[in-house]
C-alpha cells in the first residue's frame, strides 16, 4: 500500500492555458474523489468515480473542468482556459466500496497557481 | 443541504496539556459518518478519528477522543497529552450514509498550535 499519489505536486501556468493533473489511488480502492481547497478553507467536493463511471459532479465543476478515469485505475483532472480563480490545491482521495472500509484516504495534492 | 461549522479558526495548547476542538453540523439525516482529519503544513491530510452516527459510544484512538452529541449535532475532538507533532490544521467532515452520495462536507478548519 503506497498511498494515494498525485502528479505534479506544483503547477504554475498562465491564464488561458490548459492544465492536467493525475491521481493514482490506493490499488485496491475502486472509488476516487476530487476536491478543491482554497487558502483558509476546507476542501470542497468536485467529483466522484466508482470504477470508471463518474457518478457525481458538483456545481463547482464548470464546463472548463473535465475528469476521467478511463480504466478504473488512475484519474485525470483537466482545466481548460485557466482563470486566476482556479488557483487552489486540488486534492484526490480514494476509498474502498466495502462497508466499514469507506473512509477516504487523501493524496498530497497538486497546488495550482494561475498567473 | 448539510453544513459543517468549525467556529475556532485557531487554538493553542501547551505541550502535554489537553485541548478540545469544536465542530457542529446541520443535517436532517439520521444516519451519517463524522470524521476528524489532520493536515500538517505542506503535507497530506490524514484521518485522525471517525464516528458512525448510529453508535452511541464515543470513538477513541490513543490520545484522541471525540464527544459526539447527536441531538445537539456536535462533534468535538479532544487531544490529550498534546505533542509538538500535533500542530496542524484540523478539519471536521460529514458524510451521508445514503448510498447515493459519498462526498465529504468539510468545515473551514482549526489551526492548532502546540507551545513547547
Short mmCIF file of C-alpha atoms in Angstrom, two decimals:
data_model
loop_
_atom_site.label_atom_id
_atom_site.label_comp_id
_atom_site.label_asym_id
_atom_site.label_seq_id
_atom_site.Cartn_x
_atom_site.Cartn_y
_atom_site.Cartn_z
CA UNK A 1 0.00 0.00 0.00
CA UNK A 2 1.83 3.05 -1.26
CA UNK A 3 -0.94 5.55 -0.58
CA UNK A 4 -2.62 7.98 -2.94
CA UNK A 5 -0.19 9.80 -5.22
CA UNK A 6 -0.69 12.94 -7.28
CA UNK A 7 1.36 14.48 -10.05
CA UNK A 8 2.56 17.16 -10.38
CA UNK A 9 2.81 18.48 -6.85
CA UNK A 10 3.02 22.07 -8.07
CA UNK A 11 1.93 23.70 -11.31
CA UNK A 12 2.34 27.31 -12.34
CA UNK A 13 0.57 28.38 -15.51
CA UNK A 14 -0.54 31.48 -17.32
CA UNK A 15 -4.16 32.48 -17.57
CA UNK A 16 -5.81 30.84 -20.56
CA UNK A 17 -3.60 27.77 -20.64
CA UNK A 18 -4.85 24.20 -20.15
CA UNK A 19 -3.55 22.04 -17.30
CA UNK A 20 -3.94 18.36 -16.46
CA UNK A 21 -3.41 16.66 -13.12
CA UNK A 22 -3.06 12.96 -12.42
CA UNK A 23 -4.13 10.91 -9.41
CA UNK A 24 -3.16 7.32 -8.65
CA UNK A 25 -5.40 5.84 -5.93
CA UNK A 26 -4.59 3.09 -3.48
CA UNK A 27 -4.51 -0.01 -5.67
CA UNK A 28 -7.48 -1.91 -4.23
CA UNK A 29 -9.74 1.15 -3.99
CA UNK A 30 -12.44 1.41 -6.64
CA UNK A 31 -13.75 4.83 -5.58
CA UNK A 32 -11.91 8.02 -6.41
CA UNK A 33 -12.74 11.61 -5.47
CA UNK A 34 -11.52 15.07 -6.45
CA UNK A 35 -11.69 18.06 -4.11
CA UNK A 36 -10.52 21.66 -4.35
CA UNK A 37 -9.09 23.54 -1.39
CA UNK A 38 -8.53 27.29 -1.41
CA UNK A 39 -6.49 29.15 1.19
CA UNK A 40 -8.13 29.18 4.58
CA UNK A 41 -10.94 26.89 3.56
CA UNK A 42 -11.76 23.24 3.89
CA UNK A 43 -11.76 21.00 0.82
CA UNK A 44 -14.81 21.25 -1.44
CA UNK A 45 -16.08 18.26 -3.38
CA UNK A 46 -15.71 18.34 -7.15
CA UNK A 47 -16.48 14.87 -8.49
CA UNK A 48 -16.50 11.16 -7.71
CA UNK A 49 -15.85 7.95 -9.66
CA UNK A 50 -16.78 4.38 -8.93
CA UNK A 51 -14.52 2.31 -11.15
CA UNK A 52 -14.59 4.14 -14.50
CA UNK A 53 -18.05 5.68 -14.04
CA UNK A 54 -18.32 9.31 -12.99
CA UNK A 55 -21.32 9.16 -10.64
CA UNK A 56 -21.48 12.60 -9.06
CA UNK A 57 -20.38 16.09 -10.05
CA UNK A 58 -20.51 19.29 -8.05
CA UNK A 59 -21.85 22.53 -9.48
CA UNK A 60 -18.30 23.80 -8.85
CA UNK A 61 -17.21 21.69 -11.80
CA UNK A 62 -17.78 24.18 -14.58
CA UNK A 63 -17.66 23.37 -18.29
CA UNK A 64 -13.94 24.14 -18.25
CA UNK A 65 -13.29 21.21 -15.92
CA UNK A 66 -13.30 17.60 -17.01
CA UNK A 67 -12.31 14.46 -15.14
CA UNK A 68 -11.74 10.97 -16.42
CA UNK A 69 -10.90 7.56 -15.06
CA UNK A 70 -10.68 5.53 -18.25
CA UNK A 71 -9.68 2.12 -16.89
CA UNK A 72 -10.93 2.46 -13.36
CA UNK A 73 -7.43 2.97 -12.03
CA UNK A 74 -5.75 6.39 -12.26
CA UNK A 75 -7.73 9.56 -12.90
CA UNK A 76 -7.01 12.86 -14.62
CA UNK A 77 -8.49 16.28 -13.96
CA UNK A 78 -8.17 18.80 -16.78
CA UNK A 79 -8.85 22.51 -16.53
CA UNK A 80 -9.20 24.34 -19.82
CA UNK A 81 -8.64 28.07 -20.28
CA UNK A 82 -7.46 28.52 -16.72
CA UNK A 83 -8.51 31.61 -14.76
CA UNK A 84 -6.89 33.18 -11.72
CA UNK A 85 -9.80 31.96 -9.63
CA UNK A 86 -8.74 28.39 -10.38
CA UNK A 87 -5.66 28.83 -8.19
CA UNK A 88 -6.07 26.29 -5.41
CA UNK A 89 -4.89 22.96 -4.06
CA UNK A 90 -6.52 20.07 -5.93
CA UNK A 91 -6.85 17.00 -3.72
CA UNK A 92 -7.54 13.45 -4.75
CA UNK A 93 -8.84 10.78 -2.41
CA UNK A 94 -9.75 7.12 -2.74
CA UNK A 95 -11.77 4.59 -0.79
CA UNK A 96 -12.97 1.04 -0.89
CA UNK A 97 -16.54 0.12 -1.72
CA UNK A 98 -16.70 -2.37 1.15
CA UNK A 99 -18.93 -1.39 4.01
CA UNK A 100 -16.81 -0.50 7.01
CA UNK A 101 -13.86 0.45 4.79
CA UNK A 102 -15.23 3.53 3.06
CA UNK A 103 -13.00 6.06 4.76
CA UNK A 104 -11.37 8.33 2.20
CA UNK A 105 -7.57 8.48 2.04
CA UNK A 106 -6.11 11.65 0.61
CA UNK A 107 -3.14 12.33 -1.62
CA UNK A 108 -0.66 15.18 -1.12
CA UNK A 109 -2.46 17.44 -3.59
CA UNK A 110 -1.48 19.46 -6.64
CA UNK A 111 -1.06 23.17 -5.95
CA UNK A 112 -2.09 25.21 -8.99
CA UNK A 113 -1.07 28.83 -9.40
CA UNK A 114 -2.56 30.74 -12.31
CA UNK A 115 -0.71 33.95 -13.16
CA UNK B 1 -28.12 20.64 2.45
CA UNK B 2 -25.69 19.59 5.12
CA UNK B 3 -23.24 22.07 6.63
CA UNK B 4 -20.26 21.75 8.96
CA UNK B 5 -19.11 24.60 11.17
CA UNK B 6 -15.81 24.97 12.99
CA UNK B 7 -16.02 28.18 14.96
CA UNK B 8 -12.44 28.23 16.24
CA UNK B 9 -10.07 29.41 13.48
CA UNK B 10 -7.07 28.92 15.76
CA UNK B 11 -6.32 27.24 19.08
CA UNK B 12 -3.16 26.98 21.18
CA UNK B 13 -2.21 24.36 23.74
CA UNK B 14 0.78 23.83 25.93
CA UNK B 15 2.75 20.67 25.31
CA UNK B 16 1.42 17.77 27.44
CA UNK B 17 -1.87 19.58 28.08
CA UNK B 18 -5.35 18.76 26.75
CA UNK B 19 -7.23 20.71 24.11
CA UNK B 20 -10.72 20.39 22.64
CA UNK B 21 -11.62 21.42 19.11
CA UNK B 22 -15.27 22.15 18.36
CA UNK B 23 -17.40 21.11 15.42
CA UNK B 24 -21.12 21.45 14.83
CA UNK B 25 -23.07 20.27 11.85
CA UNK B 26 -26.52 20.56 10.40
CA UNK B 27 -28.39 17.70 8.78
CA UNK B 28 -31.85 16.24 8.54
CA UNK B 29 -30.46 12.73 8.09
CA UNK B 30 -30.39 10.17 10.87
CA UNK B 31 -27.54 8.03 9.59
CA UNK B 32 -24.18 9.51 8.70
CA UNK B 33 -20.47 9.46 9.47
CA UNK B 34 -18.30 12.12 11.06
CA UNK B 35 -14.54 12.45 10.76
CA UNK B 36 -11.64 14.48 12.02
CA UNK B 37 -8.73 14.88 9.62
CA UNK B 38 -5.34 16.41 10.36
CA UNK B 39 -3.43 18.39 7.72
CA UNK B 40 0.15 19.23 8.76
CA UNK B 41 1.82 22.13 6.94
CA UNK B 42 2.59 21.18 3.33
CA UNK B 43 1.65 17.58 3.99
CA UNK B 44 -1.32 15.44 3.12
CA UNK B 45 -4.47 15.04 5.16
CA UNK B 46 -4.61 12.02 7.39
CA UNK B 47 -7.55 10.52 9.23
CA UNK B 48 -7.50 11.08 12.98
CA UNK B 49 -10.76 9.50 14.04
CA UNK B 50 -14.20 8.57 12.71
CA UNK B 51 -17.62 8.15 14.29
CA UNK B 52 -20.70 6.38 12.99
CA UNK B 53 -23.85 8.26 13.96
CA UNK B 54 -25.73 5.09 14.91
CA UNK B 55 -23.11 4.27 17.57
CA UNK B 56 -23.72 5.94 20.90
CA UNK B 57 -20.25 5.15 22.18
CA UNK B 58 -17.70 7.88 21.53
CA UNK B 59 -14.77 6.85 19.35
CA UNK B 60 -11.24 6.90 20.75
CA UNK B 61 -7.83 6.47 19.12
CA UNK B 62 -4.97 6.60 21.58
CA UNK B 63 -4.67 10.26 22.69
CA UNK B 64 -7.59 11.34 20.51
CA UNK B 65 -11.23 11.03 21.51
CA UNK B 66 -14.50 12.58 20.45
CA UNK B 67 -17.55 13.85 22.26
CA UNK B 68 -20.43 13.04 19.92
CA UNK B 69 -23.73 14.64 20.90
CA UNK B 70 -26.20 13.60 18.21
CA UNK B 71 -29.16 15.60 19.47
CA UNK B 72 -27.06 18.74 19.71
CA UNK B 73 -25.34 17.95 16.39
CA UNK B 74 -21.97 18.46 18.00
CA UNK B 75 -18.75 16.50 17.37
CA UNK B 76 -15.76 17.81 19.31
CA UNK B 77 -12.23 16.38 19.27
CA UNK B 78 -10.20 16.08 22.44
CA UNK B 79 -6.43 15.73 22.20
CA UNK B 80 -4.79 14.60 25.42
CA UNK B 81 -1.10 14.91 26.29
CA UNK B 82 -0.54 17.24 23.33
CA UNK B 83 2.70 16.78 21.41
CA UNK B 84 4.60 19.14 19.11
CA UNK B 85 3.72 16.85 16.21
CA UNK B 86 0.02 17.53 16.78
CA UNK B 87 0.44 21.04 15.36
CA UNK B 88 -1.63 21.15 12.17
CA UNK B 89 -4.93 22.20 10.62
CA UNK B 90 -7.76 20.03 11.83
CA UNK B 91 -10.83 19.55 9.68
CA UNK B 92 -14.17 18.14 10.73
CA UNK B 93 -16.06 16.34 7.95
CA UNK B 94 -19.51 14.85 7.42
CA UNK B 95 -20.55 12.07 5.08
CA UNK B 96 -24.05 10.89 4.47
CA UNK B 97 -24.77 7.19 4.88
CA UNK B 98 -27.14 7.48 1.92
CA UNK B 99 -25.79 5.13 -0.74
CA UNK B 100 -26.37 7.78 -3.38
CA UNK B 101 -23.58 10.08 -2.32
CA UNK B 102 -20.13 9.60 -0.88
CA UNK B 103 -18.77 13.12 -0.81
CA UNK B 104 -17.37 14.64 2.34
CA UNK B 105 -18.53 18.04 3.53
CA UNK B 106 -15.75 19.80 5.40
CA UNK B 107 -15.64 22.63 7.88
CA UNK B 108 -13.24 25.54 7.46
CA UNK B 109 -10.69 24.07 9.82
CA UNK B 110 -9.00 24.91 13.12
CA UNK B 111 -5.29 25.65 13.21
CA UNK B 112 -3.77 24.05 16.32
CA UNK B 113 -0.53 25.45 17.70
CA UNK B 114 1.38 23.45 20.29
CA UNK B 115 3.61 25.50 22.57
CA UNK B 116 6.78 23.98 23.97
#
